[in-house]
């Protein structure tokens, strides 16, 4: 397998870490790949943190990587807006990390909701009704809707918790408008951004992740190899029942090097 | 017109009052109807207040009416649960007024979300992510969903604001489950509850309200007469363009007696 792939597209939550805890052997596996000259990109549907925040977290866990090796949906949303809608002002429904990442890409913030060309929605764990209403007013005044990702739930500290889909639903049901763009995996946008970082053709790349629709789906659609890890949201039975059949099923990222 | 109708089904927001302000002449018109022996019922899609709270507001504005003449969606939700699902425990996503009204109908509250047979959703202007997650968990553990109403927006102090649809959307998108029941106008449930209070056949009743889909729609579907007032959300042009053509269009409730 290692001979077949020069580039590795690696998911974060459920693949490299769970919450604040590194998955056993992840460090060794990832540094092992680097030592063999493999190229890595970390590709995550997290849109509520910035690349800087994520890099800080990963280096804090002992991973020796560069910020440019991280692509979050906040990052790719920033790239998308900078390339396709330069200078257009956005309103954010979500956490500060998204604002930081959009600022890093030179995306201007609208001074008030009514002046935004785009509403960008991401996870917001401290949302208020007032903030929902500001987002509502942006759309009522003509802003298009971009969601960093469409995930329904994530495993939170107090059990399964509402993910970005909850914020999208609040706006979609009250305005009658669905998102124009959903940036997150398994989108072509995320696959293309990952391949651009790696600088390799898709068939030389392997996606490693715990989500069948997001990670394995993205890999299949983009023509990459796919490896499901069982340290997150999916079981071996899920894989057997899924429309997306991974090329490999690994107990964890730890065994990546030993294949 | 007054000879034709013995019962009056009267909307509140935008028809009798706007915010904290009585609409000019509403008091005189309503007491005039009463003086002529007409029967009244106030029928509102508000689900976040109790009948007691609404009665207090109306009497505080000088209206001499009985609590039994008020039917809110919180009231009809209480009736619905008491009659069709007696003893089944509910979890509430919404404000205290709904809890008070359900308690008045003997509907038990579940001690935690996971034990609820029903999630009842209404407007919640102080909602938190934690509360959304509790509601999410109720549905993930099998609770059915009842919405007091499905209105998208209402005119708030700071402009148009997200109504119950926003809370429904957050839960529907994150759980993948739509409401099993929406209690509010123009439902048959609300029409039947109003006719039961009036004790009259529908053709002897006139709906008076400012919403074409909610008020005029309910009246048409139930076989009542319909009068649109122009003191709320609809204009004469809206009425002309609507699939629901009111029998009468009134500048305001004030002119009801003079027809």
mmCIF file with all atom_site columns, N, CA and C in Angstrom, chain B residues 151-187:
data_model
loop_
_atom_site.group_PDB
_atom_site.id
_atom_site.type_symbol
_atom_site.label_atom_id
_atom_site.label_alt_id
_atom_site.label_comp_id
_atom_site.label_asym_id
_atom_site.label_entity_id
_atom_site.label_seq_id
_atom_site.pdbx_PDB_ins_code
_atom_site.Cartn_x
_atom_site.Cartn_y
_atom_site.Cartn_z
_atom_site.occupancy
_atom_site.B_iso_or_equiv
_atom_site.pdbx_formal_charge
_atom_site.auth_seq_id
_atom_site.auth_comp_id
_atom_site.auth_asym_id
_atom_site.auth_atom_id
_atom_site.pdbx_PDB_model_num
ATOM 1   N N  . UNK B 1 151 ? -45.368 28.966 11.861 1.00 0.00 ? 151 UNK B N  1
ATOM 2   C CA . UNK B 1 151 ? -45.119 30.299 11.310 1.00 0.00 ? 151 UNK B CA 1
ATOM 3   C C  . UNK B 1 151 ? -43.621 30.574 11.171 1.00 0.00 ? 151 UNK B C  1
ATOM 4   N N  . UNK B 1 152 ? -43.268 31.210 10.050 1.00 0.00 ? 152 UNK B N  1
ATOM 5   C CA . UNK B 1 152 ? -41.857 31.465 9.770  1.00 0.00 ? 152 UNK B CA 1
ATOM 6   C C  . UNK B 1 152 ? -41.323 32.681 10.506 1.00 0.00 ? 152 UNK B C  1
ATOM 7   N N  . UNK B 1 153 ? -42.129 33.725 10.583 1.00 0.00 ? 153 UNK B N  1
ATOM 8   C CA . UNK B 1 153 ? -41.614 34.963 11.173 1.00 0.00 ? 153 UNK B CA 1
ATOM 9   C C  . UNK B 1 153 ? -42.746 35.767 11.797 1.00 0.00 ? 153 UNK B C  1
ATOM 10  N N  . UNK B 1 154 ? -42.352 36.704 12.647 1.00 0.00 ? 154 UNK B N  1
ATOM 11  C CA . UNK B 1 154 ? -43.332 37.623 13.215 1.00 0.00 ? 154 UNK B CA 1
ATOM 12  C C  . UNK B 1 154 ? -42.664 38.991 13.310 1.00 0.00 ? 154 UNK B C  1
ATOM 13  N N  . UNK B 1 155 ? -43.465 40.053 13.337 1.00 0.00 ? 155 UNK B N  1
ATOM 14  C CA . UNK B 1 155 ? -42.873 41.384 13.440 1.00 0.00 ? 155 UNK B CA 1
ATOM 15  C C  . UNK B 1 155 ? -42.428 41.661 14.877 1.00 0.00 ? 155 UNK B C  1
ATOM 16  N N  . UNK B 1 156 ? -41.121 41.583 15.129 1.00 0.00 ? 156 UNK B N  1
ATOM 17  C CA . UNK B 1 156 ? -40.603 41.813 16.481 1.00 0.00 ? 156 UNK B CA 1
ATOM 18  C C  . UNK B 1 156 ? -40.204 43.267 16.669 1.00 0.00 ? 156 UNK B C  1
ATOM 19  N N  . UNK B 1 157 ? -39.729 43.571 17.852 1.00 0.00 ? 157 UNK B N  1
ATOM 20  C CA . UNK B 1 157 ? -39.356 44.957 18.165 1.00 0.00 ? 157 UNK B CA 1
ATOM 21  C C  . UNK B 1 157 ? -38.210 45.425 17.266 1.00 0.00 ? 157 UNK B C  1
ATOM 22  N N  . UNK B 1 158 ? -37.306 44.490 16.906 1.00 0.00 ? 158 UNK B N  1
ATOM 23  C CA . UNK B 1 158 ? -36.149 44.875 16.087 1.00 0.00 ? 158 UNK B CA 1
ATOM 24  C C  . UNK B 1 158 ? -36.343 44.462 14.629 1.00 0.00 ? 158 UNK B C  1
ATOM 25  N N  . UNK B 1 159 ? -37.602 44.394 14.198 1.00 0.00 ? 159 UNK B N  1
ATOM 26  C CA . UNK B 1 159 ? -37.863 43.988 12.812 1.00 0.00 ? 159 UNK B CA 1
ATOM 27  C C  . UNK B 1 159 ? -38.380 42.568 12.755 1.00 0.00 ? 159 UNK B C  1
ATOM 28  N N  . UNK B 1 160 ? -38.580 42.063 11.533 1.00 0.00 ? 160 UNK B N  1
ATOM 29  C CA . UNK B 1 160 ? -39.066 40.693 11.375 1.00 0.00 ? 160 UNK B CA 1
ATOM 30  C C  . UNK B 1 160 ? -38.130 39.722 12.083 1.00 0.00 ? 160 UNK B C  1
ATOM 31  N N  . UNK B 1 161 ? -38.720 38.799 12.816 1.00 0.00 ? 161 UNK B N  1
ATOM 32  C CA . UNK B 1 161 ? -37.929 37.887 13.635 1.00 0.00 ? 161 UNK B CA 1
ATOM 33  C C  . UNK B 1 161 ? -38.343 36.444 13.374 1.00 0.00 ? 161 UNK B C  1
ATOM 34  N N  . UNK B 1 162 ? -37.408 35.543 13.633 1.00 0.00 ? 162 UNK B N  1
ATOM 35  C CA . UNK B 1 162 ? -37.631 34.109 13.425 1.00 0.00 ? 162 UNK B CA 1
ATOM 36  C C  . UNK B 1 162 ? -38.730 33.607 14.352 1.00 0.00 ? 162 UNK B C  1
ATOM 37  N N  . UNK B 1 163 ? -39.716 32.933 13.769 1.00 0.00 ? 163 UNK B N  1
ATOM 38  C CA . UNK B 1 163 ? -40.779 32.337 14.570 1.00 0.00 ? 163 UNK B CA 1
ATOM 39  C C  . UNK B 1 163 ? -40.503 30.832 14.737 1.00 0.00 ? 163 UNK B C  1
ATOM 40  N N  . UNK B 1 164 ? -41.530 30.093 15.087 1.00 0.00 ? 164 UNK B N  1
ATOM 41  C CA . UNK B 1 164 ? -41.361 28.679 15.464 1.00 0.00 ? 164 UNK B CA 1
ATOM 42  C C  . UNK B 1 164 ? -40.666 27.851 14.378 1.00 0.00 ? 164 UNK B C  1
ATOM 43  N N  . UNK B 1 165 ? -40.843 28.224 13.106 1.00 0.00 ? 165 UNK B N  1
ATOM 44  C CA . UNK B 1 165 ? -40.198 27.470 12.026 1.00 0.00 ? 165 UNK B CA 1
ATOM 45  C C  . UNK B 1 165 ? -38.690 27.343 12.241 1.00 0.00 ? 165 UNK B C  1
ATOM 46  N N  . UNK B 1 166 ? -38.071 28.378 12.816 1.00 0.00 ? 166 UNK B N  1
ATOM 47  C CA . UNK B 1 166 ? -36.632 28.319 13.072 1.00 0.00 ? 166 UNK B CA 1
ATOM 48  C C  . UNK B 1 166 ? -36.275 27.217 14.058 1.00 0.00 ? 166 UNK B C  1
ATOM 49  N N  . UNK B 1 167 ? -37.065 27.099 15.119 1.00 0.00 ? 167 UNK B N  1
ATOM 50  C CA . UNK B 1 167 ? -36.810 26.051 16.112 1.00 0.00 ? 167 UNK B CA 1
ATOM 51  C C  . UNK B 1 167 ? -37.098 24.661 15.514 1.00 0.00 ? 167 UNK B C  1
ATOM 52  N N  . UNK B 1 168 ? -38.157 24.580 14.698 1.00 0.00 ? 168 UNK B N  1
ATOM 53  C CA . UNK B 1 168 ? -38.478 23.302 14.037 1.00 0.00 ? 168 UNK B CA 1
ATOM 54  C C  . UNK B 1 168 ? -37.334 22.903 13.103 1.00 0.00 ? 168 UNK B C  1
ATOM 55  N N  . UNK B 1 169 ? -36.839 23.871 12.321 1.00 0.00 ? 169 UNK B N  1
ATOM 56  C CA . UNK B 1 169 ? -35.785 23.581 11.354 1.00 0.00 ? 169 UNK B CA 1
ATOM 57  C C  . UNK B 1 169 ? -34.516 23.068 12.020 1.00 0.00 ? 169 UNK B C  1
ATOM 58  N N  . UNK B 1 170 ? -34.153 23.660 13.148 1.00 0.00 ? 170 UNK B N  1
ATOM 59  C CA . UNK B 1 170 ? -32.932 23.230 13.854 1.00 0.00 ? 170 UNK B CA 1
ATOM 60  C C  . UNK B 1 170 ? -33.038 21.751 14.233 1.00 0.00 ? 170 UNK B C  1
ATOM 61  N N  . UNK B 1 171 ? -34.219 21.351 14.689 1.00 0.00 ? 171 UNK B N  1
ATOM 62  C CA . UNK B 1 171 ? -34.397 19.954 15.111 1.00 0.00 ? 171 UNK B CA 1
ATOM 63  C C  . UNK B 1 171 ? -34.587 19.040 13.894 1.00 0.00 ? 171 UNK B C  1
ATOM 64  N N  . UNK B 1 172 ? -35.347 19.487 12.913 1.00 0.00 ? 172 UNK B N  1
ATOM 65  C CA . UNK B 1 172 ? -35.621 18.637 11.747 1.00 0.00 ? 172 UNK B CA 1
ATOM 66  C C  . UNK B 1 172 ? -34.342 18.343 10.959 1.00 0.00 ? 172 UNK B C  1
ATOM 67  N N  . UNK B 1 173 ? -33.506 19.366 10.748 1.00 0.00 ? 173 UNK B N  1
ATOM 68  C CA . UNK B 1 173 ? -32.287 19.157 9.962  1.00 0.00 ? 173 UNK B CA 1
ATOM 69  C C  . UNK B 1 173 ? -31.257 18.313 10.706 1.00 0.00 ? 173 UNK B C  1
ATOM 70  N N  . UNK B 1 174 ? -31.205 18.454 12.024 1.00 0.00 ? 174 UNK B N  1
ATOM 71  C CA . UNK B 1 174 ? -30.191 17.706 12.763 1.00 0.00 ? 174 UNK B CA 1
ATOM 72  C C  . UNK B 1 174 ? -30.629 16.272 13.047 1.00 0.00 ? 174 UNK B C  1
ATOM 73  N N  . UNK B 1 175 ? -31.939 16.047 13.167 1.00 0.00 ? 175 UNK B N  1
ATOM 74  C CA . UNK B 1 175 ? -32.409 14.677 13.447 1.00 0.00 ? 175 UNK B CA 1
ATOM 75  C C  . UNK B 1 175 ? -32.895 13.966 12.192 1.00 0.00 ? 175 UNK B C  1
ATOM 76  N N  . UNK B 1 176 ? -33.203 14.728 11.133 1.00 0.00 ? 176 UNK B N  1
ATOM 77  C CA . UNK B 1 176 ? -33.799 14.115 9.949  1.00 0.00 ? 176 UNK B CA 1
ATOM 78  C C  . UNK B 1 176 ? -35.277 13.792 10.119 1.00 0.00 ? 176 UNK B C  1
ATOM 79  N N  . UNK B 1 177 ? -35.910 14.336 11.178 1.00 0.00 ? 177 UNK B N  1
ATOM 80  C CA . UNK B 1 177 ? -37.336 14.051 11.411 1.00 0.00 ? 177 UNK B CA 1
ATOM 81  C C  . UNK B 1 177 ? -38.178 15.323 11.407 1.00 0.00 ? 177 UNK B C  1
ATOM 82  N N  . UNK B 1 178 ? -39.240 15.282 10.636 1.00 0.00 ? 178 UNK B N  1
ATOM 83  C CA . UNK B 1 178 ? -40.176 16.410 10.561 1.00 0.00 ? 178 UNK B CA 1
ATOM 84  C C  . UNK B 1 178 ? -41.215 16.298 11.687 1.00 0.00 ? 178 UNK B C  1
ATOM 85  N N  . UNK B 1 179 ? -41.904 17.400 12.006 1.00 0.00 ? 179 UNK B N  1
ATOM 86  C CA . UNK B 1 179 ? -42.966 17.310 13.015 1.00 0.00 ? 179 UNK B CA 1
ATOM 87  C C  . UNK B 1 179 ? -44.050 16.309 12.605 1.00 0.00 ? 179 UNK B C  1
ATOM 88  N N  . UNK B 1 180 ? -44.546 15.560 13.593 1.00 0.00 ? 180 UNK B N  1
ATOM 89  C CA . UNK B 1 180 ? -45.678 14.661 13.358 1.00 0.00 ? 180 UNK B CA 1
ATOM 90  C C  . UNK B 1 180 ? -46.965 15.458 13.273 1.00 0.00 ? 180 UNK B C  1
ATOM 91  N N  . UNK B 1 181 ? -47.061 16.514 14.069 1.00 0.00 ? 181 UNK B N  1
ATOM 92  C CA . UNK B 1 181 ? -48.270 17.335 14.117 1.00 0.00 ? 181 UNK B CA 1
ATOM 93  C C  . UNK B 1 181 ? -47.874 18.809 14.214 1.00 0.00 ? 181 UNK B C  1
ATOM 94  N N  . UNK B 1 182 ? -48.544 19.647 13.429 1.00 0.00 ? 182 UNK B N  1
ATOM 95  C CA . UNK B 1 182 ? -48.437 21.099 13.618 1.00 0.00 ? 182 UNK B CA 1
ATOM 96  C C  . UNK B 1 182 ? -49.836 21.575 14.014 1.00 0.00 ? 182 UNK B C  1
ATOM 97  N N  . UNK B 1 183 ? -49.949 22.085 15.239 1.00 0.00 ? 183 UNK B N  1
ATOM 98  C CA . UNK B 1 183 ? -51.265 22.375 15.814 1.00 0.00 ? 183 UNK B CA 1
ATOM 99  C C  . UNK B 1 183 ? -51.907 23.623 15.199 1.00 0.00 ? 183 UNK B C  1
ATOM 100 N N  . UNK B 1 184 ? -51.116 24.630 14.888 1.00 0.00 ? 184 UNK B N  1
ATOM 101 C CA . UNK B 1 184 ? -51.624 25.978 14.609 1.00 0.00 ? 184 UNK B CA 1
ATOM 102 C C  . UNK B 1 184 ? -52.478 26.140 13.357 1.00 0.00 ? 184 UNK B C  1
ATOM 103 N N  . UNK B 1 185 ? -53.139 27.309 13.303 1.00 0.00 ? 185 UNK B N  1
ATOM 104 C CA . UNK B 1 185 ? -53.908 27.697 12.124 1.00 0.00 ? 185 UNK B CA 1
ATOM 105 C C  . UNK B 1 185 ? -53.045 27.560 10.875 1.00 0.00 ? 185 UNK B C  1
ATOM 106 N N  . UNK B 1 186 ? -53.569 27.131 9.751  1.00 0.00 ? 186 UNK B N  1
ATOM 107 C CA . UNK B 1 186 ? -54.991 26.923 9.456  1.00 0.00 ? 186 UNK B CA 1
ATOM 108 C C  . UNK B 1 186 ? -55.478 25.490 9.684  1.00 0.00 ? 186 UNK B C  1
ATOM 109 N N  . UNK B 1 187 ? -55.023 24.824 10.723 1.00 0.00 ? 187 UNK B N  1
ATOM 110 C CA . UNK B 1 187 ? -55.344 23.411 10.917 1.00 0.00 ? 187 UNK B CA 1
ATOM 111 C C  . UNK B 1 187 ? -56.819 23.182 11.245 1.00 0.00 ? 187 UNK B C  1
#
